[in-house]
Coordinates of C-alpha atoms and ligand atoms in Angstrom, one line a residue:
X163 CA 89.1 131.6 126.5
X164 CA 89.2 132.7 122.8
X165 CA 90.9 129.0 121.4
X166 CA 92.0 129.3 117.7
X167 CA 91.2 125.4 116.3
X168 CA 92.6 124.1 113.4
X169 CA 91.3 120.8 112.1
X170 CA 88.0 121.3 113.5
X171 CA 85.9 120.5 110.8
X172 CA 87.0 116.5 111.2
X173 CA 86.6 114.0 113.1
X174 CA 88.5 114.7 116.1
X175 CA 88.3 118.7 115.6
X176 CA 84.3 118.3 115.8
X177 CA 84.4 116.7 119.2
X178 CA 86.6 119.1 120.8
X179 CA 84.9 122.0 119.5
X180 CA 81.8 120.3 121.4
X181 CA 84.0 120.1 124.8
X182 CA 85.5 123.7 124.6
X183 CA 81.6 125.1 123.6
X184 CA 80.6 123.3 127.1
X185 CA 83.5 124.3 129.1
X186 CA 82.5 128.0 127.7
X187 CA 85.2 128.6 125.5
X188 CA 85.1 130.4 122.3
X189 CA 86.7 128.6 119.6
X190 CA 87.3 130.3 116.4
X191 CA 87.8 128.0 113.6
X192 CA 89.4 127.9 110.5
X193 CA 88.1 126.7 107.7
X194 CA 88.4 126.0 103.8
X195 CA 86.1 127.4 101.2
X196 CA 86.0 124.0 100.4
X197 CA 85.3 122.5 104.4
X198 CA 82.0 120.9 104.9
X199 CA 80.4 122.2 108.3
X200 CA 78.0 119.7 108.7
X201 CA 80.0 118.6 112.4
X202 CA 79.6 122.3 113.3
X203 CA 76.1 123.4 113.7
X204 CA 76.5 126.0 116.6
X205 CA 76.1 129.6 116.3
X206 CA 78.7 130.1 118.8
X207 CA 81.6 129.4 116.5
X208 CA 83.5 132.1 115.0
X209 CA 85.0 130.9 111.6
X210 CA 87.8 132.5 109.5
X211 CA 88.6 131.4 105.9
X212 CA 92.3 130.0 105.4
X213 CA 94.1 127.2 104.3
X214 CA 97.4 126.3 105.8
X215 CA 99.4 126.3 102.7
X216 CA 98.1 129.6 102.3
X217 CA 100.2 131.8 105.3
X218 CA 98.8 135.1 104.3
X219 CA 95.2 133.7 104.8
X220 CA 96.5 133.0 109.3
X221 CA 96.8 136.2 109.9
X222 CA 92.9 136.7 111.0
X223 CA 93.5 133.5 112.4
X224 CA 95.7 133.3 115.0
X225 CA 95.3 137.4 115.9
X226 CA 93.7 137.5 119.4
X227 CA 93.7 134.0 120.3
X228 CA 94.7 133.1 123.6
X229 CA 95.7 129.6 122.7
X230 CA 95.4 127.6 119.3
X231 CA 95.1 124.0 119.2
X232 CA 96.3 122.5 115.7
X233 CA 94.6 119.2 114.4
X234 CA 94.3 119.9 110.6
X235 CA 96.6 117.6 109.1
X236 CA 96.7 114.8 106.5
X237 CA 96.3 111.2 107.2
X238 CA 96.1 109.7 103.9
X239 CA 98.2 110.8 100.7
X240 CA 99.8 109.5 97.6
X241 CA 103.4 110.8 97.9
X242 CA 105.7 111.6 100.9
X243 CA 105.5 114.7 99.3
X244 CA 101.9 115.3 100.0
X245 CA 102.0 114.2 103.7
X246 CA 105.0 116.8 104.2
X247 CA 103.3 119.2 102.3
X248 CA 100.0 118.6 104.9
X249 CA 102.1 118.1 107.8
X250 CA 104.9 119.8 108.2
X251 CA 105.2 122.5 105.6
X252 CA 101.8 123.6 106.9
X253 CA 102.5 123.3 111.2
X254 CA 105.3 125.9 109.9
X255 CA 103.4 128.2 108.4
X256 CA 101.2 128.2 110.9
X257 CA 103.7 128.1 113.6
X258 CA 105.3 131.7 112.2
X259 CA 102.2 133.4 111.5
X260 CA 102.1 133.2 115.5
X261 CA 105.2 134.1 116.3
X262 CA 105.0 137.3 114.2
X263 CA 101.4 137.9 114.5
X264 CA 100.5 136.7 118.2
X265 CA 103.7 136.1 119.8
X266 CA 102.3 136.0 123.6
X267 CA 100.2 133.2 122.6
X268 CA 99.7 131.2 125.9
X269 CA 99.8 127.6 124.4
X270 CA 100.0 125.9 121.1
X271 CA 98.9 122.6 121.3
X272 CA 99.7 120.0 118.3
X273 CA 98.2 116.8 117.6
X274 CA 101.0 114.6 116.0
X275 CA 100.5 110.8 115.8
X276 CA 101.7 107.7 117.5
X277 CA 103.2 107.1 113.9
X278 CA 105.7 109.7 115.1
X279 CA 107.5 107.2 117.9
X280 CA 106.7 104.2 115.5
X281 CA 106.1 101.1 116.8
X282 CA 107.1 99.7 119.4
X283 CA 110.2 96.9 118.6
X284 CA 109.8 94.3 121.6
X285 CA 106.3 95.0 122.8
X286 CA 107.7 97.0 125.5
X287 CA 105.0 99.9 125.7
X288 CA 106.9 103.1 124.3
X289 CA 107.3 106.2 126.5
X290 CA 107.8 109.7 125.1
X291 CA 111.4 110.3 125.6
X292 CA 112.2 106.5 123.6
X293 CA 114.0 107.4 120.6
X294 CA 111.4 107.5 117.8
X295 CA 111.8 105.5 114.4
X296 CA 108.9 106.3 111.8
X297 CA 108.4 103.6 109.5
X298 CA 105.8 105.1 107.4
X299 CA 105.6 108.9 105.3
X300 CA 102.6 109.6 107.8
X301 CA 104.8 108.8 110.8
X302 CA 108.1 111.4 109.4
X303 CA 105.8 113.8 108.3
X304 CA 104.4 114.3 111.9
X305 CA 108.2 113.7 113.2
X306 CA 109.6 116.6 111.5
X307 CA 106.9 119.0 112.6
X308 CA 107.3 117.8 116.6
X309 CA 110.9 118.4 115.3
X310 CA 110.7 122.0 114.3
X311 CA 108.5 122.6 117.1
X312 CA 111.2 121.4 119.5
X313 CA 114.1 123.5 117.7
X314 CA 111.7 126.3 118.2
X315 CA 113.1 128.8 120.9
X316 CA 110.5 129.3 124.4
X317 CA 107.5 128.7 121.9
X318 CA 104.8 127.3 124.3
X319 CA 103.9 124.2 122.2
X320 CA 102.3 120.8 124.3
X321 CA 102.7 118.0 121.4
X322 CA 100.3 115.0 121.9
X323 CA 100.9 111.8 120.2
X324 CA 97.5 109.9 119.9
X325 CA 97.4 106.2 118.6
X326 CA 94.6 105.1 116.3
X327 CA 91.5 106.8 117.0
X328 CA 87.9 105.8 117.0
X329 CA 84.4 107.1 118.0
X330 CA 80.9 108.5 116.2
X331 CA 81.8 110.3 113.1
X332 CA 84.9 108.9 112.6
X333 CA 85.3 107.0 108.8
X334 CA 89.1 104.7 109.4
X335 CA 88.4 102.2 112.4
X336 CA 84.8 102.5 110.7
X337 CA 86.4 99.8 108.1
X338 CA 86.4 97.3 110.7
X339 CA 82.8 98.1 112.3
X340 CA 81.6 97.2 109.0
X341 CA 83.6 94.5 108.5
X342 CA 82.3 92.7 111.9
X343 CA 78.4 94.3 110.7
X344 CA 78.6 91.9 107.9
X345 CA 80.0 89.1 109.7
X346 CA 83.6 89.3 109.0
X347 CA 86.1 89.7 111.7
X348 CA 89.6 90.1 109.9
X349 CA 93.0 88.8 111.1
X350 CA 96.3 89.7 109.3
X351 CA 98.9 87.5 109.8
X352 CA 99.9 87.0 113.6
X353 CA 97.8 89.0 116.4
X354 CA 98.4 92.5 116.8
X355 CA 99.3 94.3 119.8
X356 CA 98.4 98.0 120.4
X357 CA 97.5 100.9 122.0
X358 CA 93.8 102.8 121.0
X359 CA 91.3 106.3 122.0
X360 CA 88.2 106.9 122.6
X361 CA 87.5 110.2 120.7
X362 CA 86.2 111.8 124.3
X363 CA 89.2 110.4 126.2
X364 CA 91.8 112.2 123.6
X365 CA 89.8 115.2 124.0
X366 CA 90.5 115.4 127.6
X367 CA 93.6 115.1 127.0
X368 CA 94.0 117.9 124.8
X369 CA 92.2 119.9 127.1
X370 CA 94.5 119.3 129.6
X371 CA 97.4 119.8 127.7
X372 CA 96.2 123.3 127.2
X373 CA 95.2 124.1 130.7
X374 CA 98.5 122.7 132.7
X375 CA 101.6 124.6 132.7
X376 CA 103.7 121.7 133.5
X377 CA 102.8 120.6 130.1
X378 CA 104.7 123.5 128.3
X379 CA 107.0 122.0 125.8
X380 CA 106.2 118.5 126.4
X381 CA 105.7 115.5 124.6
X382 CA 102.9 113.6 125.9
X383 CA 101.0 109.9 124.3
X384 CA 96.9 109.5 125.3
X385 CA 95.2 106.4 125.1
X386 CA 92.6 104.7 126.7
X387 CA 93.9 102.5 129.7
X388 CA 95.8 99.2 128.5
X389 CA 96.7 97.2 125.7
X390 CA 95.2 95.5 123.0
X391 CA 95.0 92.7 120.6
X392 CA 93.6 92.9 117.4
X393 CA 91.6 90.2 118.0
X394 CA 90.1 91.4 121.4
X395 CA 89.3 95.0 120.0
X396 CA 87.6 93.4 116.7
X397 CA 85.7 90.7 119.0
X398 CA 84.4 94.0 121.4
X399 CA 82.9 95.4 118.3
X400 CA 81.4 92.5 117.4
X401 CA 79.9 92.1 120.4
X402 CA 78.8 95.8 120.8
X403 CA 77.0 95.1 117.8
X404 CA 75.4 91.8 118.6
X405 CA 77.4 90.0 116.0
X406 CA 78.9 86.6 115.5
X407 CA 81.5 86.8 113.3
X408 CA 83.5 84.1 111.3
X409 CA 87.3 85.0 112.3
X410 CA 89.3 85.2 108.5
X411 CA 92.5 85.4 108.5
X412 CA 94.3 87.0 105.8
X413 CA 98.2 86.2 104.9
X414 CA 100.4 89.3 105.7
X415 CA 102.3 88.7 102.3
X416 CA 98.8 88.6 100.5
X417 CA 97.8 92.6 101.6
X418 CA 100.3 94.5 99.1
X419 CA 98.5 93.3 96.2
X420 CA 95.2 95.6 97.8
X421 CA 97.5 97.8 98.7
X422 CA 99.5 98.4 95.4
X423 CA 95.5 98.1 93.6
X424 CA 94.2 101.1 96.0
X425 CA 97.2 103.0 95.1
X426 CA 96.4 102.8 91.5
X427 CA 92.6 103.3 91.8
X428 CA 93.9 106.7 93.7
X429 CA 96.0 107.3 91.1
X430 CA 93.2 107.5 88.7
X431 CA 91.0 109.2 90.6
X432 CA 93.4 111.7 92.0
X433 CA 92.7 111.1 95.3
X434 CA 94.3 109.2 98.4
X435 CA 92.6 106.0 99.6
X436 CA 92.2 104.3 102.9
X437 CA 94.5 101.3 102.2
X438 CA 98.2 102.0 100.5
X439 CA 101.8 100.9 100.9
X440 CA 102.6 103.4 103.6
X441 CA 99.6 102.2 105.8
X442 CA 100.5 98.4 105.2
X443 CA 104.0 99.2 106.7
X444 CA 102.2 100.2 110.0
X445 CA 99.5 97.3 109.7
X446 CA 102.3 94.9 109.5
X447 CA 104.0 95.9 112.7
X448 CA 103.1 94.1 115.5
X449 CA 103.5 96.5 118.8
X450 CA 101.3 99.5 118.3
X451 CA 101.7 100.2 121.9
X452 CA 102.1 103.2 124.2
X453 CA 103.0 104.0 127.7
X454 CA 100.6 106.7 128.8
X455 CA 102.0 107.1 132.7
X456 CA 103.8 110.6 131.9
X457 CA 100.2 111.7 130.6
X458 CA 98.4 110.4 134.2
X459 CA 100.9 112.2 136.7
X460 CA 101.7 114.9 134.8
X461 CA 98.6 116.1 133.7
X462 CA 96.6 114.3 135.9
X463 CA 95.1 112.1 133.0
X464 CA 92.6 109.5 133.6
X465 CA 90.2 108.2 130.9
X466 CA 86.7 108.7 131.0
X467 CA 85.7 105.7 129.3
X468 CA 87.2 102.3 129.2
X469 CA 87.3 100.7 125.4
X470 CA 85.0 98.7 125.8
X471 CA 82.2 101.7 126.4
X472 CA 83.8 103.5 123.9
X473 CA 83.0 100.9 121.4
X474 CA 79.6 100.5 122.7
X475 CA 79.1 104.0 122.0
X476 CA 80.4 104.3 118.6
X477 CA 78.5 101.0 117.3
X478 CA 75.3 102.9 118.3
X479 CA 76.3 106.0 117.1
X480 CA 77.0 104.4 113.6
X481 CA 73.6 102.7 114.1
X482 CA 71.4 105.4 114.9
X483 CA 73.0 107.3 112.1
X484 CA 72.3 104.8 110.0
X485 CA 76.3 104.2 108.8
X486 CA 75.8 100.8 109.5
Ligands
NAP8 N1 92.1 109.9 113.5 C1 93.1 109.3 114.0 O1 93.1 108.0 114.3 C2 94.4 110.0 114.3 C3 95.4 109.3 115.0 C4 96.6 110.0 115.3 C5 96.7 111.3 115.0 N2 95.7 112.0 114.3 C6 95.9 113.4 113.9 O2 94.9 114.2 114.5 C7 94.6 115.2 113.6 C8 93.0 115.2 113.3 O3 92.7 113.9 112.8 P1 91.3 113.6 112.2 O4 91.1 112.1 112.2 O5 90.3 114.4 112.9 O6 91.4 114.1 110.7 P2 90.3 114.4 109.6 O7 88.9 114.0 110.0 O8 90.8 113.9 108.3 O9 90.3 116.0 109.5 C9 91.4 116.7 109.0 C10 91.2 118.2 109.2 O10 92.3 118.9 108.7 C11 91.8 120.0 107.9 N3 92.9 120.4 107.0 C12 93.6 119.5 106.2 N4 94.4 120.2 105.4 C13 94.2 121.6 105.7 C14 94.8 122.8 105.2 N5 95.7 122.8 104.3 N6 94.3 123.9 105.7 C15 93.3 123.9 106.7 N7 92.8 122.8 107.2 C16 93.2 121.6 106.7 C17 90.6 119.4 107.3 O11 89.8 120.5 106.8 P3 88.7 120.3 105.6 O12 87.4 120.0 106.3 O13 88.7 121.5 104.8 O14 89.1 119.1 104.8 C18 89.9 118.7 108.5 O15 89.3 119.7 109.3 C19 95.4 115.0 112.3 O16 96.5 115.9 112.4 C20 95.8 113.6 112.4 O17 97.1 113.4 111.8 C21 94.6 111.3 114.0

């Protein structure tokens, strides 16, 4: 199937490009003059030049494909602004270059965010149809763009709502690898419940989010199976890495002055940073934590991997790679 992938040059984008070149697939990719290919190192991949904010530059883009799956996006910014911008203004663009340029498209499959729900308020896992309150810029951004989506008439979209993701390649949940690498295993405040993906196990479930027609206009979260604590996930990387490390525990009040520093270092250099006051509003919340039941008898979802191999994985990926 000719799959038109947006996104594919990051983290997540590079390993489904991998799955779809073994299932026989031909993924045509779109990429910025500016996109570093250095995930994408197969001759098999057909790449256009565009940029999302750009909608003349889709029209090669989304002409002929069969399905697109849309993972560009923007998880760090300085401004609401900025993550709107990334978002939303750009899964519109995109969105009607399709509908005037490929209309018959079969599926278009998003990848919005667990920061769209928000978390959950009593530690009940959420489910899909729970009313969703964002409480960061990330989490609205990616809830107006499920929102258009859903306002659209008959378009064929599949929205999945991944938690926080980890795996080889990926440079967020790295923090903490390196953290526990150097002996640290960070607490903040009380312990953290919540819902995390294996990088292969999302992948699935994008993949059968395109293949299923049930999932046509559907809302769907993937995770791997169960729940978390902070503590536990942090401990199974420390262990995956043969690590001891002394537990510190840092004072929730005492992480906006990082926070508001980060954001002023960004300002200088013009760039968003890992840490910011819209990411300490979702590291404060305590119930990160998703129901993925719709996903399994729907779609027939089952992870591949539990966490623990996934994080046994990763750790040697960022080993052999020389990361850590
Ligand atoms: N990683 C997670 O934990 C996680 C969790 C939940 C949801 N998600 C969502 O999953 C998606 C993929 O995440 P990721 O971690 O793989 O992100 P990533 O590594 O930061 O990659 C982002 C991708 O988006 C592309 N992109 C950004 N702006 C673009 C534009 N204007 N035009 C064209 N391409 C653009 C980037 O292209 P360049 O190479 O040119 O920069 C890159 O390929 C995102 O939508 C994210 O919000 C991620």
């Amino acid at each position: 199937m000719r799959i038109a992938v947006t996104g594919a040059t990051g983290f997540i984008g590079s390993h489904l490009i991998e799955s779809l070149l073994q299932k026989g697939d031909h993924p045509v990719c779109l990429i910025r003059k500016t996109s570093n290919l250095q995930w994408l190192p197969y001759p098999e991949i057909e790449f256009v030049t565009g940029n999302l904010q750009e909608p003349e530059s889709l029209v090669d883009f989304v002409k002929n494909a069969e399905a697109v799956i849309h993972l560009a996006g923007i998880t760090k910014a300085r401004t609401e602004a900025e993550y709107r911008a990334g978002n939303f203004a750009g899964t519109i663009n995109l969105v009607r270059a399709i509908q005037k340029f490929n209309p018959e498209i079969r599926r278009f499959v998003y990848a919005s965010s667990q920061a769209a729900a928000g978390p959950s308020p009593d530690g009940v896992p959420l489910k899909e149809d729970d009313a969703p309150h964002p409480v960061s810029a990330y989490g609205r951004s990616k809830l107006e763009a499920e929102t258009y989506l859903k306002n659209t008439e008959a378009f064929p979209f599949t929205i999945i709502r991944p938690p926080a993701v980890y795996g080889p390649r990926d440079k967020d949940v790295f923090s903490a690898f390196k953290l526990c690498a150097r002996g640290i295993q960070p607490l903040v405040g009380k312990d953290k419940y919540l819902s995390i993906a294996f990088v292969k196990n999302l992948v699935k479930g994008f993949l059968l989010a395109l293949e299923k027609e049930c999932a046509r206009r559907e809302t769907y979260f993937i995770t791997d199976d169960g729940i978390l604590t902070w503590k536990t996930l942090t401990q199974m990387i420390a262990n995956a890495l043969g690590k001891k490390p002394i537990r510190i525990h840092i004072p929730e009040s005492l992480l906006s002055v990082p926070a508001e520093l980060s954001g002023l270092i960004g300002n200088i250099l013009n760039r968003p940073m890992l840490l910011s006051r819209d990411k300490i509003m979702e590291i404060r919340q305590h119930f990160w934590t998703v129901d993925i039941s719709k996903a399994k008898v729907e779609l027939g979802y089952k992870p591949d991997f539990t966490t623990e191999e996934g994080i046994r994985e990763t750790a040697r990926w960022y080993l052999e790679n020389g990361w850590l």
